[in-house]
């Protein structure tokens, strides 16, 4: 388990297929303990989360990041929240679905991103410190210290997808925690600006 920021830890599972780390987050925000986009847990992550639990929510950012959410929902008997626009395409039984602009437990704001790989793709914004943005498939952290979009064939229209991501720049954030690849803990907003200008 790697502590990224106060109250925020990450564990990773390496995908041979994608040659990328798939990251899960364990957040202790307010009185809530939340998992985001959980991949399979390492023994270390499992022990740490159990010791610091109980988990009360799992949040999934898009239909392709369901990962081990169903397993951990059963294991922790916690609530599961997923994007409303992706729910019908997921093999999960969410407790609740969320839409753009909703405030989730722990003071997490939902930022829906249009024209992405999945219709429900959502970022999560937390007004902690200098601002923290969490993304699922919206941006990939590769190479380390920078971000990029998915490959063009993943989108119906790449230009529209890029335009949809510009919405992220309306938020004040210093840190970007990514579901795939390497997160950026400082100077993240300029990195996102560079990715969207290229």
PDB file of C-alpha atoms in Angstrom:
ATOM      1  CA  UNK A   1       0.000   0.000   0.000  1.00  0.00           C
ATOM      2  CA  UNK A   2       1.363   3.341  -1.001  1.00  0.00           C
ATOM      3  CA  UNK A   3       0.156   6.483   0.768  1.00  0.00           C
ATOM      4  CA  UNK A   4      -0.313   9.111  -1.931  1.00  0.00           C
ATOM      5  CA  UNK A   5      -1.859  11.958   0.070  1.00  0.00           C
ATOM      6  CA  UNK A   6      -3.334  12.410   3.553  1.00  0.00           C
ATOM      7  CA  UNK A   7      -6.121   9.831   3.923  1.00  0.00           C
ATOM      8  CA  UNK A   8      -5.492   8.369   0.445  1.00  0.00           C
ATOM      9  CA  UNK A   9      -3.730   5.094  -0.324  1.00  0.00           C
ATOM     10  CA  UNK A  10      -3.206   3.157  -3.554  1.00  0.00           C
ATOM     11  CA  UNK A  11      -2.531  -0.465  -4.375  1.00  0.00           C
ATOM     12  CA  UNK A  12      -1.748  -1.771  -7.856  1.00  0.00           C
ATOM     13  CA  UNK A  13      -2.206  -4.914  -9.923  1.00  0.00           C
ATOM     14  CA  UNK A  14      -0.038  -5.207 -13.033  1.00  0.00           C
ATOM     15  CA  UNK A  15      -1.927  -6.011 -16.238  1.00  0.00           C
ATOM     16  CA  UNK A  16       0.254  -8.099 -18.543  1.00  0.00           C
ATOM     17  CA  UNK A  17      -2.161  -7.431 -21.386  1.00  0.00           C
ATOM     18  CA  UNK A  18      -2.058  -3.630 -21.068  1.00  0.00           C
ATOM     19  CA  UNK A  19       1.483  -3.451 -19.627  1.00  0.00           C
ATOM     20  CA  UNK A  20       0.118  -1.010 -17.047  1.00  0.00           C
ATOM     21  CA  UNK A  21      -0.607  -0.883 -13.347  1.00  0.00           C
ATOM     22  CA  UNK A  22      -4.327  -1.049 -12.586  1.00  0.00           C
ATOM     23  CA  UNK A  23      -4.757   1.033  -9.440  1.00  0.00           C
ATOM     24  CA  UNK A  24      -7.283   0.862  -6.645  1.00  0.00           C
ATOM     25  CA  UNK A  25      -7.725   3.591  -4.054  1.00  0.00           C
ATOM     26  CA  UNK A  26      -8.575   3.365  -0.390  1.00  0.00           C
ATOM     27  CA  UNK A  27      -9.858   6.720   0.854  1.00  0.00           C
ATOM     28  CA  UNK A  28     -10.509   7.788   4.406  1.00  0.00           C
ATOM     29  CA  UNK A  29     -12.531  10.959   3.837  1.00  0.00           C
ATOM     30  CA  UNK A  30     -14.650  12.454   6.582  1.00  0.00           C
ATOM     31  CA  UNK A  31     -15.999   9.480   8.506  1.00  0.00           C
ATOM     32  CA  UNK A  32     -16.134   7.334   5.364  1.00  0.00           C
ATOM     33  CA  UNK A  33     -13.860   4.564   4.130  1.00  0.00           C
ATOM     34  CA  UNK A  34     -14.162   4.140   0.390  1.00  0.00           C
ATOM     35  CA  UNK A  35     -12.650   1.940  -2.316  1.00  0.00           C
ATOM     36  CA  UNK A  36     -12.430   3.337  -5.857  1.00  0.00           C
ATOM     37  CA  UNK A  37     -12.159   1.057  -8.940  1.00  0.00           C
ATOM     38  CA  UNK A  38     -10.715  -1.865  -6.948  1.00  0.00           C
ATOM     39  CA  UNK A  39      -8.488  -4.346  -8.833  1.00  0.00           C
ATOM     40  CA  UNK A  40      -7.449  -7.602  -7.087  1.00  0.00           C
ATOM     41  CA  UNK A  41      -5.920  -6.810  -3.707  1.00  0.00           C
ATOM     42  CA  UNK A  42      -2.422  -7.773  -2.716  1.00  0.00           C
ATOM     43  CA  UNK A  43      -2.139  -9.475   0.690  1.00  0.00           C
ATOM     44  CA  UNK A  44      -0.611  -6.263   2.037  1.00  0.00           C
ATOM     45  CA  UNK A  45      -3.504  -4.135   0.732  1.00  0.00           C
ATOM     46  CA  UNK A  46      -6.086  -6.559   2.080  1.00  0.00           C
ATOM     47  CA  UNK A  47      -4.507  -6.546   5.564  1.00  0.00           C
ATOM     48  CA  UNK A  48      -4.162  -2.757   5.596  1.00  0.00           C
ATOM     49  CA  UNK A  49      -7.763  -2.147   4.504  1.00  0.00           C
ATOM     50  CA  UNK A  50      -9.171  -4.641   7.003  1.00  0.00           C
ATOM     51  CA  UNK A  51      -7.131  -3.095   9.802  1.00  0.00           C
ATOM     52  CA  UNK A  52      -8.335   0.409   8.881  1.00  0.00           C
ATOM     53  CA  UNK A  53     -11.871  -0.491   7.820  1.00  0.00           C
ATOM     54  CA  UNK A  54     -14.667  -1.248   7.726  1.00  0.00           C
ATOM     55  CA  UNK A  55     -15.173  -0.115   4.119  1.00  0.00           C
ATOM     56  CA  UNK A  56     -18.607   1.462   3.735  1.00  0.00           C
ATOM     57  CA  UNK A  57     -18.618   2.396   0.023  1.00  0.00           C
ATOM     58  CA  UNK A  58     -17.171   1.287  -3.287  1.00  0.00           C
ATOM     59  CA  UNK A  59     -17.276   3.819  -6.127  1.00  0.00           C
ATOM     60  CA  UNK A  60     -16.735   2.721  -9.740  1.00  0.00           C
ATOM     61  CA  UNK A  61     -15.862   5.443 -12.287  1.00  0.00           C
ATOM     62  CA  UNK A  62     -16.954   3.633 -15.477  1.00  0.00           C
ATOM     63  CA  UNK A  63     -18.324   0.315 -16.771  1.00  0.00           C
ATOM     64  CA  UNK A  64     -14.835  -1.047 -17.568  1.00  0.00           C
ATOM     65  CA  UNK A  65     -13.523  -0.429 -14.066  1.00  0.00           C
ATOM     66  CA  UNK A  66     -15.931  -2.766 -12.282  1.00  0.00           C
ATOM     67  CA  UNK A  67     -12.860  -4.980 -11.735  1.00  0.00           C
ATOM     68  CA  UNK A  68     -13.324  -6.720  -8.343  1.00  0.00           C
ATOM     69  CA  UNK A  69     -16.118  -4.445  -7.098  1.00  0.00           C
ATOM     70  CA  UNK A  70     -18.685  -7.260  -6.805  1.00  0.00           C
ATOM     71  CA  UNK A  71     -16.239  -9.436  -4.820  1.00  0.00           C
ATOM     72  CA  UNK A  72     -15.423  -6.671  -2.360  1.00  0.00           C
ATOM     73  CA  UNK A  73     -19.030  -5.483  -2.117  1.00  0.00           C
ATOM     74  CA  UNK A  74     -19.905  -8.986  -0.869  1.00  0.00           C
ATOM     75  CA  UNK A  75     -16.813  -9.273   1.317  1.00  0.00           C
ATOM     76  CA  UNK A  76     -17.209  -5.916   3.075  1.00  0.00           C
ATOM     77  CA  UNK A  77     -21.035  -5.843   2.882  1.00  0.00           C
ATOM     78  CA  UNK A  78     -20.783  -2.233   1.778  1.00  0.00           C
ATOM     79  CA  UNK A  79     -22.666   0.029  -0.598  1.00  0.00           C
ATOM     80  CA  UNK A  80     -21.718   0.162  -4.279  1.00  0.00           C
ATOM     81  CA  UNK A  81     -22.190   3.264  -6.415  1.00  0.00           C
ATOM     82  CA  UNK A  82     -21.723   3.388 -10.196  1.00  0.00           C
ATOM     83  CA  UNK A  83     -22.391   5.910 -13.000  1.00  0.00           C
ATOM     84  CA  UNK A  84     -26.056   5.965 -13.973  1.00  0.00           C
ATOM     85  CA  UNK A  85     -25.287   5.969 -17.715  1.00  0.00           C
ATOM     86  CA  UNK A  86     -23.121   2.820 -17.417  1.00  0.00           C
ATOM     87  CA  UNK A  87     -25.194   0.836 -14.911  1.00  0.00           C
ATOM     88  CA  UNK A  88     -27.190  -1.129 -17.496  1.00  0.00           C
ATOM     89  CA  UNK A  89     -23.936  -2.264 -19.163  1.00  0.00           C
ATOM     90  CA  UNK A  90     -22.379  -3.580 -15.951  1.00  0.00           C
ATOM     91  CA  UNK A  91     -22.634  -6.987 -14.380  1.00  0.00           C
ATOM     92  CA  UNK A  92     -23.026  -5.437 -10.920  1.00  0.00           C
ATOM     93  CA  UNK A  93     -25.854  -4.800  -8.489  1.00  0.00           C
ATOM     94  CA  UNK A  94     -25.250  -1.227  -7.365  1.00  0.00           C
ATOM     95  CA  UNK A  95     -26.856   0.166  -4.233  1.00  0.00           C
ATOM     96  CA  UNK A  96     -27.169   3.515  -5.997  1.00  0.00           C
ATOM     97  CA  UNK A  97     -26.262   5.159  -9.297  1.00  0.00           C
ATOM     98  CA  UNK A  98     -24.903   8.685  -9.601  1.00  0.00           C
ATOM     99  CA  UNK A  99     -25.065  11.511 -12.125  1.00  0.00           C
ATOM    100  CA  UNK A 100     -23.115  14.648 -12.912  1.00  0.00           C
ATOM    101  CA  UNK A 101     -22.807  17.164 -10.099  1.00  0.00           C
ATOM    102  CA  UNK A 102     -23.837  14.792  -7.307  1.00  0.00           C
ATOM    103  CA  UNK A 103     -22.081  14.947  -3.972  1.00  0.00           C
ATOM    104  CA  UNK A 104     -21.101  11.446  -2.877  1.00  0.00           C
ATOM    105  CA  UNK A 105     -20.161  10.346   0.655  1.00  0.00           C
ATOM    106  CA  UNK A 106     -16.932  11.888   1.928  1.00  0.00           C
ATOM    107  CA  UNK A 107     -17.427  15.141   0.023  1.00  0.00           C
ATOM    108  CA  UNK A 108     -16.651  13.622  -3.398  1.00  0.00           C
ATOM    109  CA  UNK A 109     -18.136  15.484  -6.375  1.00  0.00           C
ATOM    110  CA  UNK A 110     -19.081  13.624  -9.563  1.00  0.00           C
ATOM    111  CA  UNK A 111     -17.800  15.161 -12.813  1.00  0.00           C
ATOM    112  CA  UNK A 112     -19.408  13.424 -15.797  1.00  0.00           C
ATOM    113  CA  UNK A 113     -17.220  13.466 -18.934  1.00  0.00           C
ATOM    114  CA  UNK A 114     -19.020  13.399 -22.284  1.00  0.00           C
ATOM    115  CA  UNK A 115     -18.005  11.466 -25.421  1.00  0.00           C
ATOM    116  CA  UNK A 116     -15.582   9.110 -23.675  1.00  0.00           C
ATOM    117  CA  UNK A 117     -15.082   5.366 -24.148  1.00  0.00           C
ATOM    118  CA  UNK A 118     -18.134   4.618 -22.004  1.00  0.00           C
ATOM    119  CA  UNK A 119     -21.216   6.846 -21.705  1.00  0.00           C
ATOM    120  CA  UNK A 120     -20.952   7.111 -17.926  1.00  0.00           C
ATOM    121  CA  UNK A 121     -17.232   7.950 -17.600  1.00  0.00           C
ATOM    122  CA  UNK A 122     -16.919  10.088 -14.478  1.00  0.00           C
ATOM    123  CA  UNK A 123     -14.110  11.836 -12.655  1.00  0.00           C
ATOM    124  CA  UNK A 124     -14.257  12.387  -8.899  1.00  0.00           C
ATOM    125  CA  UNK A 125     -13.231  15.720  -7.390  1.00  0.00           C
ATOM    126  CA  UNK A 126     -12.245  16.199  -3.757  1.00  0.00           C
ATOM    127  CA  UNK A 127     -11.621  19.684  -2.366  1.00  0.00           C
ATOM    128  CA  UNK A 128      -8.811  18.575  -0.095  1.00  0.00           C
ATOM    129  CA  UNK A 129      -5.510  20.445   0.165  1.00  0.00           C
ATOM    130  CA  UNK A 130      -4.926  21.996  -3.258  1.00  0.00           C
ATOM    131  CA  UNK A 131      -7.539  19.774  -4.913  1.00  0.00           C
ATOM    132  CA  UNK A 132      -7.548  16.110  -5.905  1.00  0.00           C
ATOM    133  CA  UNK A 133      -9.028  14.712  -9.108  1.00  0.00           C
ATOM    134  CA  UNK A 134      -9.570  10.955  -9.550  1.00  0.00           C
ATOM    135  CA  UNK A 135     -10.042   9.530 -13.052  1.00  0.00           C
ATOM    136  CA  UNK A 136     -10.826   6.042 -14.331  1.00  0.00           C
ATOM    137  CA  UNK A 137     -10.282   5.709 -18.090  1.00  0.00           C
ATOM    138  CA  UNK A 138     -10.451   9.441 -18.837  1.00  0.00           C
ATOM    139  CA  UNK A 139      -6.645   9.749 -18.744  1.00  0.00           C
ATOM    140  CA  UNK A 140      -3.840   7.200 -18.458  1.00  0.00           C
ATOM    141  CA  UNK A 141      -0.711   7.956 -16.406  1.00  0.00           C
ATOM    142  CA  UNK A 142       1.971   6.906 -18.885  1.00  0.00           C
ATOM    143  CA  UNK A 143       4.813   7.712 -19.072  1.00  0.00           C
ATOM    144  CA  UNK A 144       5.179   8.662 -15.391  1.00  0.00           C
ATOM    145  CA  UNK A 145       4.726  12.377 -14.799  1.00  0.00           C
ATOM    146  CA  UNK A 146       2.447  12.823 -17.802  1.00  0.00           C
ATOM    147  CA  UNK A 147      -0.981  11.683 -18.935  1.00  0.00           C
ATOM    148  CA  UNK A 148      -2.539  10.723 -22.244  1.00  0.00           C
ATOM    149  CA  UNK A 149      -5.893   9.738 -23.647  1.00  0.00           C
ATOM    150  CA  UNK A 150      -6.712   6.170 -24.618  1.00  0.00           C
ATOM    151  CA  UNK A 151      -5.827   5.051 -28.143  1.00  0.00           C
ATOM    152  CA  UNK A 152      -8.050   6.661 -30.845  1.00  0.00           C
ATOM    153  CA  UNK A 153      -9.962   3.474 -31.714  1.00  0.00           C
ATOM    154  CA  UNK A 154     -11.515   3.500 -28.211  1.00  0.00           C
ATOM    155  CA  UNK A 155     -13.587   6.579 -29.074  1.00  0.00           C
ATOM    156  CA  UNK A 156     -16.450   7.196 -31.482  1.00  0.00           C
ATOM    157  CA  UNK A 157     -14.939  10.642 -32.079  1.00  0.00           C
ATOM    158  CA  UNK A 158     -11.490  11.538 -30.682  1.00  0.00           C
ATOM    159  CA  UNK A 159     -11.941  15.297 -31.119  1.00  0.00           C
ATOM    160  CA  UNK A 160     -15.206  15.222 -29.160  1.00  0.00           C
ATOM    161  CA  UNK A 161     -13.600  13.039 -26.490  1.00  0.00           C
ATOM    162  CA  UNK A 162     -10.766  15.538 -26.069  1.00  0.00           C
ATOM    163  CA  UNK A 163     -13.302  18.368 -25.859  1.00  0.00           C
ATOM    164  CA  UNK A 164     -15.186  16.418 -23.190  1.00  0.00           C
ATOM    165  CA  UNK A 165     -12.000  16.180 -21.112  1.00  0.00           C
ATOM    166  CA  UNK A 166     -11.476  19.956 -21.187  1.00  0.00           C
ATOM    167  CA  UNK A 167     -14.136  20.140 -18.508  1.00  0.00           C
ATOM    168  CA  UNK A 168     -11.516  18.869 -16.033  1.00  0.00           C
ATOM    169  CA  UNK A 169      -9.585  22.125 -16.454  1.00  0.00           C
ATOM    170  CA  UNK A 170     -12.417  24.066 -14.805  1.00  0.00           C
ATOM    171  CA  UNK A 171     -11.404  22.500 -11.483  1.00  0.00           C
ATOM    172  CA  UNK A 172      -8.512  23.536  -9.242  1.00  0.00           C
ATOM    173  CA  UNK A 173      -6.400  20.456  -8.602  1.00  0.00           C
ATOM    174  CA  UNK A 174      -2.781  19.779  -7.760  1.00  0.00           C
ATOM    175  CA  UNK A 175      -3.023  15.965  -7.737  1.00  0.00           C
ATOM    176  CA  UNK A 176      -4.418  13.544 -10.314  1.00  0.00           C
ATOM    177  CA  UNK A 177      -4.986   9.959  -9.184  1.00  0.00           C
ATOM    178  CA  UNK A 178      -5.348   7.624 -12.155  1.00  0.00           C
ATOM    179  CA  UNK A 179      -6.977   4.211 -12.415  1.00  0.00           C
ATOM    180  CA  UNK A 180      -4.315   3.084 -14.912  1.00  0.00           C
ATOM    181  CA  UNK A 181      -0.608   3.963 -14.840  1.00  0.00           C
ATOM    182  CA  UNK A 182       1.216   6.430 -12.595  1.00  0.00           C
ATOM    183  CA  UNK A 183      -0.603   9.115 -10.596  1.00  0.00           C
ATOM    184  CA  UNK A 184       0.699  12.690 -10.480  1.00  0.00           C
ATOM    185  CA  UNK A 185       0.794  14.104  -6.961  1.00  0.00           C
ATOM    186  CA  UNK A 186       2.002  17.636  -7.747  1.00  0.00           C
ATOM    187  CA  UNK A 187       1.660  19.812 -10.847  1.00  0.00           C
ATOM    188  CA  UNK A 188      -1.087  17.633 -12.296  1.00  0.00           C
ATOM    189  CA  UNK A 189      -3.215  20.356 -13.880  1.00  0.00           C
ATOM    190  CA  UNK A 190      -0.444  21.584 -16.249  1.00  0.00           C
ATOM    191  CA  UNK A 191       0.156  17.926 -17.227  1.00  0.00           C
ATOM    192  CA  UNK A 192      -3.531  17.587 -18.165  1.00  0.00           C
ATOM    193  CA  UNK A 193      -3.380  20.875 -20.107  1.00  0.00           C
ATOM    194  CA  UNK A 194      -0.360  19.585 -22.079  1.00  0.00           C
ATOM    195  CA  UNK A 195      -2.127  16.313 -22.865  1.00  0.00           C
ATOM    196  CA  UNK A 196      -5.178  18.129 -24.210  1.00  0.00           C
ATOM    197  CA  UNK A 197      -3.140  20.577 -26.286  1.00  0.00           C
ATOM    198  CA  UNK A 198      -1.144  17.879 -28.088  1.00  0.00           C
TER     199      UNK A 198
END
